[in-house]
XYZ file of C-alpha atoms in Angstrom:
93
model
C 179.819 161.669 -25.957
C 182.563 162.133 -23.383
C 184.278 159.077 -21.982
C 184.252 158.877 -18.192
C 187.753 158.673 -16.725
C 187.824 157.258 -13.201
C 189.642 159.227 -10.528
C 193.333 158.415 -10.446
C 196.745 159.843 -9.653
C 199.768 158.772 -11.657
C 202.024 160.204 -8.957
C 200.283 158.219 -6.209
C 200.610 155.025 -8.246
C 204.294 155.724 -8.840
C 204.748 156.439 -5.139
C 203.170 153.145 -4.092
C 205.241 151.153 -6.573
C 208.349 152.986 -5.372
C 207.517 152.094 -1.764
C 207.157 148.427 -2.726
C 210.541 148.545 -4.469
C 212.208 150.366 -1.576
C 210.595 148.329 1.209
C 209.114 145.028 -0.053
C 208.115 144.029 3.489
C 205.238 146.493 3.106
C 203.606 143.756 1.041
C 203.509 141.586 4.185
C 201.221 143.879 6.148
C 197.521 143.050 6.503
C 196.732 146.480 5.089
C 198.447 145.555 1.831
C 195.396 144.512 -0.130
C 196.231 146.365 -3.319
C 195.921 144.303 -6.492
C 197.467 145.007 -9.867
C 194.003 145.734 -11.269
C 193.651 148.604 -8.771
C 196.149 150.674 -10.759
C 194.800 152.976 -13.474
C 197.735 152.952 -15.903
C 198.364 149.706 -17.763
C 202.112 150.076 -17.247
C 201.591 150.341 -13.495
C 199.303 147.299 -13.568
C 202.061 145.327 -15.326
C 204.708 146.479 -12.853
C 202.482 145.772 -9.850
C 201.581 142.321 -11.171
C 205.276 141.566 -11.608
C 206.159 142.741 -8.101
C 203.299 140.755 -6.591
C 204.307 137.625 -8.555
C 207.904 137.959 -7.357
C 206.644 138.273 -3.794
C 204.286 135.315 -4.146
C 207.179 133.176 -5.446
C 209.495 134.233 -2.618
C 211.900 136.144 -4.863
C 213.821 139.272 -3.991
C 212.078 142.487 -4.980
C 214.273 145.319 -6.162
C 214.730 147.424 -9.275
C 216.940 144.810 -10.952
C 214.747 141.771 -10.291
C 211.605 143.630 -11.359
C 213.341 144.844 -14.526
C 214.521 141.312 -15.362
C 211.079 139.833 -14.623
C 209.366 142.405 -16.847
C 211.919 141.656 -19.556
C 211.277 137.921 -19.143
C 207.551 138.529 -19.567
C 208.262 140.553 -22.714
C 206.652 143.734 -21.397
C 209.639 145.812 -20.251
C 209.510 148.214 -23.194
C 205.712 148.347 -23.031
C 205.895 149.723 -19.468
C 208.510 152.334 -20.364
C 211.741 150.390 -20.051
C 214.376 150.419 -17.362
C 214.503 154.201 -17.446
C 210.859 154.453 -16.370
C 211.468 151.985 -13.538
C 214.338 154.221 -12.444
C 211.944 157.175 -12.464
C 209.489 155.224 -10.322
C 212.237 154.171 -7.925
C 213.127 157.840 -7.440
C 209.453 158.653 -6.719
C 209.598 157.305 -3.169
C 207.639 159.735 -1.030
């Protein structure tokens, strides 16, 4: 039996995360109703949850703060490490 894989785009997920890192004020718009669970890849869910938590707590959102927050949560290596975050940051459309 084949397992059903829901439609998804890794590149689109990376692009959205990159936009949030590049311009965190995008999270302030009414249209910004994306939740961490909306991401297909677990790594992207972890990164999104971290970004959203930083935002909710009024912290600065950038590559360094997200990296440190992921490290503090003990999931930095699980999501691909700092190198993968750098890749995402460069994925800004």
